[in-house]
Amino acid sequence: MATFFGEVLSVYSRAVEEDDDDDLTNENEEDEQIRREIEEKRSVHVHWTSDTDTRSYSDLIIAVGPNATGFISAYVLSSGCWSAVGWVSLWNERSQRSTRTNTSAPDPGEPACILYQQNQNPSVLICQCTCYVAEDQLFQWTEKVLGCVQKRGLSVTVLSECVLAEYKTSDYVSGNGSPFLCALKTGGYTGAIACPLLKQPNIISGLPAAVLSHCQVHQTPAVVYQCYSDVSHPDSLTMETFKSAVMCLSSAVKLDPSPSSETLQKFTRVNEVQSNLYT
């Protein structure tokens, strides 16, 4: 195509460009719709058995991991003085709920986050988290669960666990020295601590770290007790390590000092390691 002055201009079709723009717009709308559906599916919801907008507690105990949750079941909830008052529903690749609606309470033994309140002292709340919370759900979980509780006068205690191999120290730590507790607290926590503070360069991760960060930002006193153990399955010795952490709380939390063997067997298991070297 030539102009009056002899310039040669490239010829193009506006129709082709408009079609490309339409395709790109459609793709963006489809991607946005898929993203919204994924976000909705992976959203975290808190359900309460009673309709109360504001809940005031003095102590919130969050147990994460098989030994921490097993300790809560065997040493605390086994007294029968606790009632389930709510639960947290979520979905991810490792925590897939059944086809039931999220508004229905989890079945017994189903991985979930159950909220328990002490009958005699309703100011104590326990969250027993036996399900996996994905990385992209950690912020939601902390915002929604802790957002349901009044911050004034609240103290948060997290019980978590980690394999001994991840503990970093200049001194050798053998399996004979485990399990043991280390603590990490917010700047505003002034209560008694049942064990030494976690030394650098060790860190905490996952849900305990998200809870501690949330409490630090909102100036809520909080402490995480992390148990390092050389066993990966629920173990009675590892569970017992958490006793000193809970005993540092107010006397409102009553512990069963020595659960029966039948009670412990409900929450522990022995993994039989079999070798296929000669098979």
mmCIF file with all atom_site columns, N, CA, C and O in Angstrom, residues 1-11:
data_model
loop_
_atom_site.group_PDB
_atom_site.id
_atom_site.type_symbol
_atom_site.label_atom_id
_atom_site.label_alt_id
_atom_site.label_comp_id
_atom_site.label_asym_id
_atom_site.label_entity_id
_atom_site.label_seq_id
_atom_site.pdbx_PDB_ins_code
_atom_site.Cartn_x
_atom_site.Cartn_y
_atom_site.Cartn_z
_atom_site.occupancy
_atom_site.B_iso_or_equiv
_atom_site.pdbx_formal_charge
_atom_site.auth_seq_id
_atom_site.auth_comp_id
_atom_site.auth_asym_id
_atom_site.auth_atom_id
_atom_site.pdbx_PDB_model_num
ATOM 1  N N  . MET A 1 1  ? 0.861  -1.189 0.000  1.00 0.00 ? 1  MET A N  1
ATOM 2  C CA . MET A 1 1  ? 0.000  0.000  0.000  1.00 0.00 ? 1  MET A CA 1
ATOM 3  C C  . MET A 1 1  ? 0.892  1.232  0.000  1.00 0.00 ? 1  MET A C  1
ATOM 4  O O  . MET A 1 1  ? 1.787  1.378  0.821  1.00 0.00 ? 1  MET A O  1
ATOM 5  N N  . ALA A 1 2  ? 0.654  2.150  -0.965 1.00 0.00 ? 2  ALA A N  1
ATOM 6  C CA . ALA A 1 2  ? 1.483  3.348  -1.114 1.00 0.00 ? 2  ALA A CA 1
ATOM 7  C C  . ALA A 1 2  ? 0.662  4.574  -0.792 1.00 0.00 ? 2  ALA A C  1
ATOM 8  O O  . ALA A 1 2  ? -0.517 4.663  -1.116 1.00 0.00 ? 2  ALA A O  1
ATOM 9  N N  . THR A 1 3  ? 1.290  5.557  -0.176 1.00 0.00 ? 3  THR A N  1
ATOM 10 C CA . THR A 1 3  ? 0.629  6.819  0.137  1.00 0.00 ? 3  THR A CA 1
ATOM 11 C C  . THR A 1 3  ? 0.898  7.809  -0.973 1.00 0.00 ? 3  THR A C  1
ATOM 12 O O  . THR A 1 3  ? 1.627  7.528  -1.938 1.00 0.00 ? 3  THR A O  1
ATOM 13 N N  . PHE A 1 4  ? 0.330  9.007  -0.855 1.00 0.00 ? 4  PHE A N  1
ATOM 14 C CA . PHE A 1 4  ? 0.507  10.039 -1.858 1.00 0.00 ? 4  PHE A CA 1
ATOM 15 C C  . PHE A 1 4  ? 1.976  10.451 -1.963 1.00 0.00 ? 4  PHE A C  1
ATOM 16 O O  . PHE A 1 4  ? 2.468  10.818 -3.012 1.00 0.00 ? 4  PHE A O  1
ATOM 17 N N  . PHE A 1 5  ? 2.724  10.360 -0.852 1.00 0.00 ? 5  PHE A N  1
ATOM 18 C CA . PHE A 1 5  ? 4.121  10.770 -0.845 1.00 0.00 ? 5  PHE A CA 1
ATOM 19 C C  . PHE A 1 5  ? 5.062  9.621  -1.196 1.00 0.00 ? 5  PHE A C  1
ATOM 20 O O  . PHE A 1 5  ? 6.269  9.762  -1.119 1.00 0.00 ? 5  PHE A O  1
ATOM 21 N N  . GLY A 1 6  ? 4.486  8.486  -1.564 1.00 0.00 ? 6  GLY A N  1
ATOM 22 C CA . GLY A 1 6  ? 5.323  7.383  -1.998 1.00 0.00 ? 6  GLY A CA 1
ATOM 23 C C  . GLY A 1 6  ? 5.760  6.459  -0.888 1.00 0.00 ? 6  GLY A C  1
ATOM 24 O O  . GLY A 1 6  ? 6.556  5.545  -1.118 1.00 0.00 ? 6  GLY A O  1
ATOM 25 N N  . GLU A 1 7  ? 5.280  6.680  0.350  1.00 0.00 ? 7  GLU A N  1
ATOM 26 C CA . GLU A 1 7  ? 5.653  5.802  1.456  1.00 0.00 ? 7  GLU A CA 1
ATOM 27 C C  . GLU A 1 7  ? 4.928  4.464  1.314  1.00 0.00 ? 7  GLU A C  1
ATOM 28 O O  . GLU A 1 7  ? 3.782  4.403  0.869  1.00 0.00 ? 7  GLU A O  1
ATOM 29 N N  . VAL A 1 8  ? 5.593  3.413  1.698  1.00 0.00 ? 8  VAL A N  1
ATOM 30 C CA . VAL A 1 8  ? 5.008  2.082  1.648  1.00 0.00 ? 8  VAL A CA 1
ATOM 31 C C  . VAL A 1 8  ? 4.666  1.654  3.073  1.00 0.00 ? 8  VAL A C  1
ATOM 32 O O  . VAL A 1 8  ? 5.544  1.623  3.946  1.00 0.00 ? 8  VAL A O  1
ATOM 33 N N  . LEU A 1 9  ? 3.415  1.358  3.325  1.00 0.00 ? 9  LEU A N  1
ATOM 34 C CA . LEU A 1 9  ? 2.948  0.961  4.641  1.00 0.00 ? 9  LEU A CA 1
ATOM 35 C C  . LEU A 1 9  ? 2.537  -0.497 4.620  1.00 0.00 ? 9  LEU A C  1
ATOM 36 O O  . LEU A 1 9  ? 2.028  -0.987 3.613  1.00 0.00 ? 9  LEU A O  1
ATOM 37 N N  . SER A 1 10 ? 2.758  -1.183 5.741  1.00 0.00 ? 10 SER A N  1
ATOM 38 C CA . SER A 1 10 ? 2.355  -2.589 5.841  1.00 0.00 ? 10 SER A CA 1
ATOM 39 C C  . SER A 1 10 ? 0.848  -2.696 5.908  1.00 0.00 ? 10 SER A C  1
ATOM 40 O O  . SER A 1 10 ? 0.178  -1.850 6.501  1.00 0.00 ? 10 SER A O  1
ATOM 41 N N  . VAL A 1 11 ? 0.334  -3.715 5.286  1.00 0.00 ? 11 VAL A N  1
ATOM 42 C CA . VAL A 1 11 ? -1.105 -3.928 5.249  1.00 0.00 ? 11 VAL A CA 1
ATOM 43 C C  . VAL A 1 11 ? -1.470 -4.959 6.321  1.00 0.00 ? 11 VAL A C  1
ATOM 44 O O  . VAL A 1 11 ? -0.827 -5.996 6.421  1.00 0.00 ? 11 VAL A O  1
#
